[in-house]
PDB file of C-alpha atoms in Angstrom:
ATOM      1  CA  UNK A  91     109.973  39.625  46.059  1.00  0.00           C
ATOM      2  CA  UNK A  92     112.799  42.520  46.839  1.00  0.00           C
ATOM      3  CA  UNK A  93     110.698  45.299  44.703  1.00  0.00           C
ATOM      4  CA  UNK A  94     107.498  44.235  46.478  1.00  0.00           C
ATOM      5  CA  UNK A  95     108.352  44.138  49.990  1.00  0.00           C
ATOM      6  CA  UNK A  96     109.494  47.445  49.106  1.00  0.00           C
ATOM      7  CA  UNK A  97     106.787  49.152  47.907  1.00  0.00           C
ATOM      8  CA  UNK A  98     105.195  47.633  51.077  1.00  0.00           C
ATOM      9  CA  UNK A  99     106.725  49.103  53.584  1.00  0.00           C
ATOM     10  CA  UNK A 100     106.787  52.352  51.187  1.00  0.00           C
ATOM     11  CA  UNK A 101     103.146  52.427  52.092  1.00  0.00           C
ATOM     12  CA  UNK A 102     103.446  51.507  55.944  1.00  0.00           C
ATOM     13  CA  UNK A 103     105.821  54.061  56.504  1.00  0.00           C
ATOM     14  CA  UNK A 104     103.304  56.680  54.380  1.00  0.00           C
ATOM     15  CA  UNK A 105     100.234  55.428  56.864  1.00  0.00           C
ATOM     16  CA  UNK A 106     101.771  55.706  59.378  1.00  0.00           C
ATOM     17  CA  UNK A 107     103.567  59.642  58.959  1.00  0.00           C
ATOM     18  CA  UNK A 108      99.228  60.262  57.714  1.00  0.00           C
ATOM     19  CA  UNK A 109      98.189  59.266  60.842  1.00  0.00           C
ATOM     20  CA  UNK A 110     101.244  60.346  63.289  1.00  0.00           C
ATOM     21  CA  UNK A 111     100.134  64.532  60.900  1.00  0.00           C
ATOM     22  CA  UNK A 112      96.743  63.383  61.724  1.00  0.00           C
ATOM     23  CA  UNK A 113      97.468  62.369  65.813  1.00  0.00           C
ATOM     24  CA  UNK A 114      99.852  66.417  65.552  1.00  0.00           C
ATOM     25  CA  UNK A 115      96.673  68.290  63.642  1.00  0.00           C
ATOM     26  CA  UNK A 116      94.071  67.164  66.788  1.00  0.00           C
ATOM     27  CA  UNK A 117      96.358  68.172  69.364  1.00  0.00           C
ATOM     28  CA  UNK A 118      97.131  71.574  67.901  1.00  0.00           C
ATOM     29  CA  UNK A 119      96.255  74.695  70.759  1.00  0.00           C
ATOM     30  CA  UNK A 120      92.216  75.826  69.956  1.00  0.00           C
ATOM     31  CA  UNK A 121      90.988  78.195  71.985  1.00  0.00           C
ATOM     32  CA  UNK A 122      88.580  76.949  74.821  1.00  0.00           C
ATOM     33  CA  UNK A 123      85.686  79.240  76.677  1.00  0.00           C
ATOM     34  CA  UNK A 124      86.727  79.659  80.351  1.00  0.00           C
ATOM     35  CA  UNK A 125      84.742  77.587  83.096  1.00  0.00           C
ATOM     36  CA  UNK A 126      82.010  78.885  84.019  1.00  0.00           C
ATOM     37  CA  UNK A 127      82.466  80.049  87.901  1.00  0.00           C
ATOM     38  CA  UNK A 128      79.410  78.321  90.061  1.00  0.00           C
ATOM     39  CA  UNK A 129      77.003  80.813  91.894  1.00  0.00           C
ATOM     40  CA  UNK A 130      74.884  79.491  94.718  1.00  0.00           C
ATOM     41  CA  UNK A 131      70.628  79.475  93.831  1.00  0.00           C
ATOM     42  CA  UNK A 132      68.876  78.942  97.544  1.00  0.00           C
ATOM     43  CA  UNK A 133      70.378  76.331  99.435  1.00  0.00           C
ATOM     44  CA  UNK A 134      73.279  76.017  97.609  1.00  0.00           C
ATOM     45  CA  UNK A 135      76.594  74.868  98.856  1.00  0.00           C
ATOM     46  CA  UNK A 136      79.076  77.482  98.973  1.00  0.00           C
ATOM     47  CA  UNK A 137      82.517  77.913  96.254  1.00  0.00           C
ATOM     48  CA  UNK A 138      85.038  76.133  97.332  1.00  0.00           C
ATOM     49  CA  UNK A 139      87.731  79.314  96.214  1.00  0.00           C
ATOM     50  CA  UNK A 140      86.960  83.380  96.536  1.00  0.00           C
ATOM     51  CA  UNK A 141      89.090  86.390  95.401  1.00  0.00           C
ATOM     52  CA  UNK A 142      91.236  87.621  97.766  1.00  0.00           C
ATOM     53  CA  UNK A 143      90.521  89.811 100.466  1.00  0.00           C
ATOM     54  CA  UNK A 144      89.629  93.655  99.760  1.00  0.00           C
ATOM     55  CA  UNK A 145      88.682  96.987 101.528  1.00  0.00           C
ATOM     56  CA  UNK A 146      85.852  98.290  99.446  1.00  0.00           C
ATOM     57  CA  UNK A 147      82.631  96.944  98.445  1.00  0.00           C
ATOM     58  CA  UNK A 148      83.419  95.485  94.968  1.00  0.00           C
ATOM     59  CA  UNK A 149      86.278  95.811  92.981  1.00  0.00           C
ATOM     60  CA  UNK A 150      88.052  99.190  91.790  1.00  0.00           C
ATOM     61  CA  UNK A 151      89.657  97.345  88.721  1.00  0.00           C
ATOM     62  CA  UNK A 152      87.668  96.343  86.195  1.00  0.00           C
ATOM     63  CA  UNK A 153      90.111  93.404  85.056  1.00  0.00           C
ATOM     64  CA  UNK A 154      88.954  91.986  88.383  1.00  0.00           C
ATOM     65  CA  UNK A 155      85.371  91.887  87.908  1.00  0.00           C
ATOM     66  CA  UNK A 156      85.629  90.896  84.048  1.00  0.00           C
ATOM     67  CA  UNK A 157      88.996  90.808  82.155  1.00  0.00           C
ATOM     68  CA  UNK A 158      90.105  92.202  78.903  1.00  0.00           C
ATOM     69  CA  UNK A 159      92.094  89.456  77.993  1.00  0.00           C
ATOM     70  CA  UNK A 160      89.756  86.597  78.487  1.00  0.00           C
ATOM     71  CA  UNK A 161      86.265  88.569  76.707  1.00  0.00           C
ATOM     72  CA  UNK A 162      87.599  88.166  73.406  1.00  0.00           C
ATOM     73  CA  UNK A 163      87.285  85.009  74.174  1.00  0.00           C
ATOM     74  CA  UNK A 164      83.507  84.619  75.535  1.00  0.00           C
ATOM     75  CA  UNK A 165      82.825  86.982  72.993  1.00  0.00           C
ATOM     76  CA  UNK A 166      84.678  85.471  70.265  1.00  0.00           C
ATOM     77  CA  UNK A 167      86.751  87.814  69.650  1.00  0.00           C
ATOM     78  CA  UNK A 168      90.355  88.390  68.436  1.00  0.00           C
ATOM     79  CA  UNK A 169      92.630  88.327  71.434  1.00  0.00           C
ATOM     80  CA  UNK A 170      93.829  90.597  72.841  1.00  0.00           C
ATOM     81  CA  UNK A 171      91.043  93.227  70.397  1.00  0.00           C
ATOM     82  CA  UNK A 172      89.846  94.766  74.015  1.00  0.00           C
ATOM     83  CA  UNK A 173      90.518  98.208  76.089  1.00  0.00           C
ATOM     84  CA  UNK A 174      88.954  98.221  79.390  1.00  0.00           C
ATOM     85  CA  UNK A 175      88.187 102.151  81.386  1.00  0.00           C
ATOM     86  CA  UNK A 176      87.087 102.130  84.808  1.00  0.00           C
ATOM     87  CA  UNK A 177      85.177 105.311  85.962  1.00  0.00           C
ATOM     88  CA  UNK A 178      84.406 105.382  89.697  1.00  0.00           C
ATOM     89  CA  UNK A 179      81.763 107.150  90.916  1.00  0.00           C
ATOM     90  CA  UNK A 180      80.494 109.350  93.811  1.00  0.00           C
ATOM     91  CA  UNK A 181      78.701 107.945  97.199  1.00  0.00           C
ATOM     92  CA  UNK A 182      74.175 108.234  96.793  1.00  0.00           C
ATOM     93  CA  UNK A 183      73.353 108.346 100.305  1.00  0.00           C
ATOM     94  CA  UNK A 184      69.809 109.706  99.672  1.00  0.00           C
ATOM     95  CA  UNK A 185      69.187 105.618  98.277  1.00  0.00           C
ATOM     96  CA  UNK A 186      71.496 103.819 100.142  1.00  0.00           C
ATOM     97  CA  UNK A 187      74.404 103.211  97.265  1.00  0.00           C
ATOM     98  CA  UNK A 188      77.906 103.494  98.963  1.00  0.00           C
ATOM     99  CA  UNK A 189      80.396 102.373  95.826  1.00  0.00           C
ATOM    100  CA  UNK A 190      79.708 102.306  91.961  1.00  0.00           C
ATOM    101  CA  UNK A 191      82.025 101.909  89.056  1.00  0.00           C
ATOM    102  CA  UNK A 192      81.259 101.438  85.652  1.00  0.00           C
ATOM    103  CA  UNK A 193      83.604  99.439  83.050  1.00  0.00           C
ATOM    104  CA  UNK A 194      83.670 100.706  79.579  1.00  0.00           C
ATOM    105  CA  UNK A 195      85.088  97.413  77.325  1.00  0.00           C
ATOM    106  CA  UNK A 196      86.238  99.346  73.673  1.00  0.00           C
ATOM    107  CA  UNK A 197      87.865  97.500  71.103  1.00  0.00           C
ATOM    108  CA  UNK A 198      91.408  98.330  69.842  1.00  0.00           C
ATOM    109  CA  UNK A 199      90.587  97.229  66.817  1.00  0.00           C
ATOM    110  CA  UNK A 200      92.674  95.078  64.113  1.00  0.00           C
ATOM    111  CA  UNK A 201      90.912  92.289  61.362  1.00  0.00           C
ATOM    112  CA  UNK A 202      88.086  90.741  63.074  1.00  0.00           C
ATOM    113  CA  UNK A 203      87.823  92.972  65.781  1.00  0.00           C
ATOM    114  CA  UNK A 204      84.781  96.114  65.668  1.00  0.00           C
ATOM    115  CA  UNK A 205      85.622  99.431  64.748  1.00  0.00           C
ATOM    116  CA  UNK A 206      88.652 100.824  66.979  1.00  0.00           C
ATOM    117  CA  UNK A 207      87.118 102.613  69.627  1.00  0.00           C
ATOM    118  CA  UNK A 208      83.682 100.960  69.926  1.00  0.00           C
ATOM    119  CA  UNK A 209      81.853 100.391  72.783  1.00  0.00           C
ATOM    120  CA  UNK A 210      81.892  96.995  73.139  1.00  0.00           C
ATOM    121  CA  UNK A 211      80.234  96.260  76.790  1.00  0.00           C
ATOM    122  CA  UNK A 212      79.478  98.177  79.226  1.00  0.00           C
ATOM    123  CA  UNK A 213      79.462  97.030  82.661  1.00  0.00           C
ATOM    124  CA  UNK A 214      78.078  98.743  85.730  1.00  0.00           C
ATOM    125  CA  UNK A 215      78.537  97.515  89.599  1.00  0.00           C
ATOM    126  CA  UNK A 216      76.867  98.681  92.467  1.00  0.00           C
ATOM    127  CA  UNK A 217      77.289  98.489  95.990  1.00  0.00           C
ATOM    128  CA  UNK A 218      74.518  99.139  98.182  1.00  0.00           C
ATOM    129  CA  UNK A 219      74.201  99.824 103.125  1.00  0.00           C
ATOM    130  CA  UNK A 220      71.114  96.807 102.862  1.00  0.00           C
ATOM    131  CA  UNK A 221      69.827  94.492 100.246  1.00  0.00           C
ATOM    132  CA  UNK A 222      66.825  96.379 100.624  1.00  0.00           C
ATOM    133  CA  UNK A 223      68.337  99.618  99.215  1.00  0.00           C
ATOM    134  CA  UNK A 224      69.989  97.686  96.262  1.00  0.00           C
ATOM    135  CA  UNK A 225      66.829  95.593  94.949  1.00  0.00           C
ATOM    136  CA  UNK A 226      64.809  99.317  95.350  1.00  0.00           C
ATOM    137  CA  UNK A 227      67.714 100.629  92.748  1.00  0.00           C
ATOM    138  CA  UNK A 228      66.949  97.610  90.449  1.00  0.00           C
ATOM    139  CA  UNK A 229      62.895  98.437  90.538  1.00  0.00           C
ATOM    140  CA  UNK A 230      63.926 102.539  89.150  1.00  0.00           C
ATOM    141  CA  UNK A 231      66.724 101.221  86.524  1.00  0.00           C
ATOM    142  CA  UNK A 232      63.864  98.723  84.734  1.00  0.00           C
ATOM    143  CA  UNK A 233      60.970 100.924  85.303  1.00  0.00           C
ATOM    144  CA  UNK A 234      63.327 103.359  83.419  1.00  0.00           C
ATOM    145  CA  UNK A 235      63.992 100.749  80.877  1.00  0.00           C
ATOM    146  CA  UNK A 236      59.952  99.997  80.733  1.00  0.00           C
ATOM    147  CA  UNK A 237      59.055 103.079  80.301  1.00  0.00           C
ATOM    148  CA  UNK A 238      60.893 104.033  76.821  1.00  0.00           C
ATOM    149  CA  UNK A 239      58.764 101.197  75.609  1.00  0.00           C
ATOM    150  CA  UNK A 240      61.057  97.779  76.015  1.00  0.00           C
ATOM    151  CA  UNK A 241      59.349  94.308  77.921  1.00  0.00           C
ATOM    152  CA  UNK A 242      61.240  92.834  80.201  1.00  0.00           C
ATOM    153  CA  UNK A 243      61.852  89.027  80.914  1.00  0.00           C
ATOM    154  CA  UNK A 244      62.914  87.359  84.106  1.00  0.00           C
ATOM    155  CA  UNK A 245      66.048  85.431  83.971  1.00  0.00           C
ATOM    156  CA  UNK A 246      67.401  84.682  87.481  1.00  0.00           C
ATOM    157  CA  UNK A 247      70.087  83.402  88.129  1.00  0.00           C
ATOM    158  CA  UNK A 248      70.800  81.150  90.642  1.00  0.00           C
ATOM    159  CA  UNK A 249      69.698  83.110  93.552  1.00  0.00           C
ATOM    160  CA  UNK A 250      70.141  86.590  91.762  1.00  0.00           C
ATOM    161  CA  UNK A 251      67.116  88.973  90.470  1.00  0.00           C
ATOM    162  CA  UNK A 252      67.617  89.638  86.840  1.00  0.00           C
ATOM    163  CA  UNK A 253      66.200  91.009  84.310  1.00  0.00           C
ATOM    164  CA  UNK A 254      66.434  91.339  80.498  1.00  0.00           C
ATOM    165  CA  UNK A 255      65.646  94.017  78.392  1.00  0.00           C
ATOM    166  CA  UNK A 256      65.801  93.782  74.256  1.00  0.00           C
ATOM    167  CA  UNK A 257      66.797  97.602  74.133  1.00  0.00           C
ATOM    168  CA  UNK A 258      67.013  99.290  70.322  1.00  0.00           C
ATOM    169  CA  UNK A 259      70.487 100.549  71.689  1.00  0.00           C
ATOM    170  CA  UNK A 260      71.719  97.537  73.115  1.00  0.00           C
ATOM    171  CA  UNK A 261      70.724  94.257  74.919  1.00  0.00           C
ATOM    172  CA  UNK A 262      70.389  95.147  78.449  1.00  0.00           C
ATOM    173  CA  UNK A 263      70.539  92.613  81.487  1.00  0.00           C
ATOM    174  CA  UNK A 264      69.263  94.131  85.166  1.00  0.00           C
ATOM    175  CA  UNK A 265      70.546  91.765  88.345  1.00  0.00           C
ATOM    176  CA  UNK A 266      70.403  92.642  92.469  1.00  0.00           C
ATOM    177  CA  UNK A 267      72.067  89.784  94.755  1.00  0.00           C
ATOM    178  CA  UNK A 268      72.204  90.889  98.559  1.00  0.00           C
ATOM    179  CA  UNK A 269      74.027  94.500  98.789  1.00  0.00           C
ATOM    180  CA  UNK A 270      75.295  95.173  95.190  1.00  0.00           C
ATOM    181  CA  UNK A 271      73.797  95.737  91.867  1.00  0.00           C
ATOM    182  CA  UNK A 272      75.375  94.824  88.362  1.00  0.00           C
ATOM    183  CA  UNK A 273      73.754  96.440  84.537  1.00  0.00           C
ATOM    184  CA  UNK A 274      75.929  94.829  81.822  1.00  0.00           C
ATOM    185  CA  UNK A 275      74.879  96.295  78.115  1.00  0.00           C
ATOM    186  CA  UNK A 276      76.125  94.705  74.998  1.00  0.00           C
ATOM    187  CA  UNK A 277      76.743  95.109  71.678  1.00  0.00           C
ATOM    188  CA  UNK A 278      74.649  92.985  69.661  1.00  0.00           C
ATOM    189  CA  UNK A 279      75.899  92.458  66.639  1.00  0.00           C
ATOM    190  CA  UNK A 280      75.124  90.434  64.078  1.00  0.00           C
ATOM    191  CA  UNK A 281      73.042  88.661  68.000  1.00  0.00           C
ATOM    192  CA  UNK A 282      69.631  87.832  68.065  1.00  0.00           C
ATOM    193  CA  UNK A 283      67.490  88.860  70.889  1.00  0.00           C
ATOM    194  CA  UNK A 284      68.226  85.265  72.536  1.00  0.00           C
ATOM    195  CA  UNK A 285      72.090  84.796  71.983  1.00  0.00           C
ATOM    196  CA  UNK A 286      71.870  88.001  73.216  1.00  0.00           C
ATOM    197  CA  UNK A 287      70.619  87.129  76.138  1.00  0.00           C
ATOM    198  CA  UNK A 288      72.334  84.305  76.611  1.00  0.00           C
ATOM    199  CA  UNK A 289      75.825  85.600  76.463  1.00  0.00           C
ATOM    200  CA  UNK A 290      74.672  88.324  78.678  1.00  0.00           C
ATOM    201  CA  UNK A 291      73.968  85.377  81.416  1.00  0.00           C
ATOM    202  CA  UNK A 292      76.809  84.246  80.877  1.00  0.00           C
ATOM    203  CA  UNK A 293      78.981  86.756  81.042  1.00  0.00           C
ATOM    204  CA  UNK A 294      76.870  87.301  84.739  1.00  0.00           C
ATOM    205  CA  UNK A 295      78.072  84.207  85.735  1.00  0.00           C
ATOM    206  CA  UNK A 296      80.963  85.202  85.780  1.00  0.00           C
ATOM    207  CA  UNK A 297      81.110  88.394  87.505  1.00  0.00           C
ATOM    208  CA  UNK A 298      78.808  87.225  90.353  1.00  0.00           C
ATOM    209  CA  UNK A 299      80.554  85.227  92.497  1.00  0.00           C
ATOM    210  CA  UNK A 300      83.583  88.553  92.450  1.00  0.00           C
ATOM    211  CA  UNK A 301      81.183  90.767  93.552  1.00  0.00           C
ATOM    212  CA  UNK A 302      79.631  88.387  96.053  1.00  0.00           C
ATOM    213  CA  UNK A 303      82.473  86.004  97.247  1.00  0.00           C
ATOM    214  CA  UNK A 304      81.490  83.112  99.573  1.00  0.00           C
ATOM    215  CA  UNK A 305      80.235  83.853 103.015  1.00  0.00           C
ATOM    216  CA  UNK A 306      79.603  87.456 101.936  1.00  0.00           C
TER     217      UNK A 306
END
């Protein structure tokens, strides 16, 4: 009898041990996609949080718009696999442009990452004197893309106007809202056109609330 009781206790312990191991595995750390910030549509309530005040219309630090530490997770790349370089352009009074910042995100290389130095994403943000000047420039940019034979697809994002171009050199999303414009160009890799469009819309939704804080 003692032998049977011992075997039953051993079996119970084995089950408890397996259950604990499975619980430990299920609670392991997983990469979680950061939530998408709310960008208001027509009549929507303003977001409850906003970026810190700044002296410029748009941020001068690319990591404030789209952090190189967050972007790999959003694109399915290894953490820490991207570098970013910022380039501030001069104003262009003839078209009403006050500011422009170009952020170029490149691969730092390593296992699972694109070739070192290759461009992964280019983000171009501009600020204008008036909303009309910004929309006029968006129209010019869209015509340039269409003149190369690429058809644009209307892609509104909340209250912002947007056009997606499945350019052979890399899909592009051009967005205009109030006094700012945003252009995102992605190295497609193995993504289909629809997948690239979805990724670019996701990224734009994260950048727009930074470019146009609540109440601005």
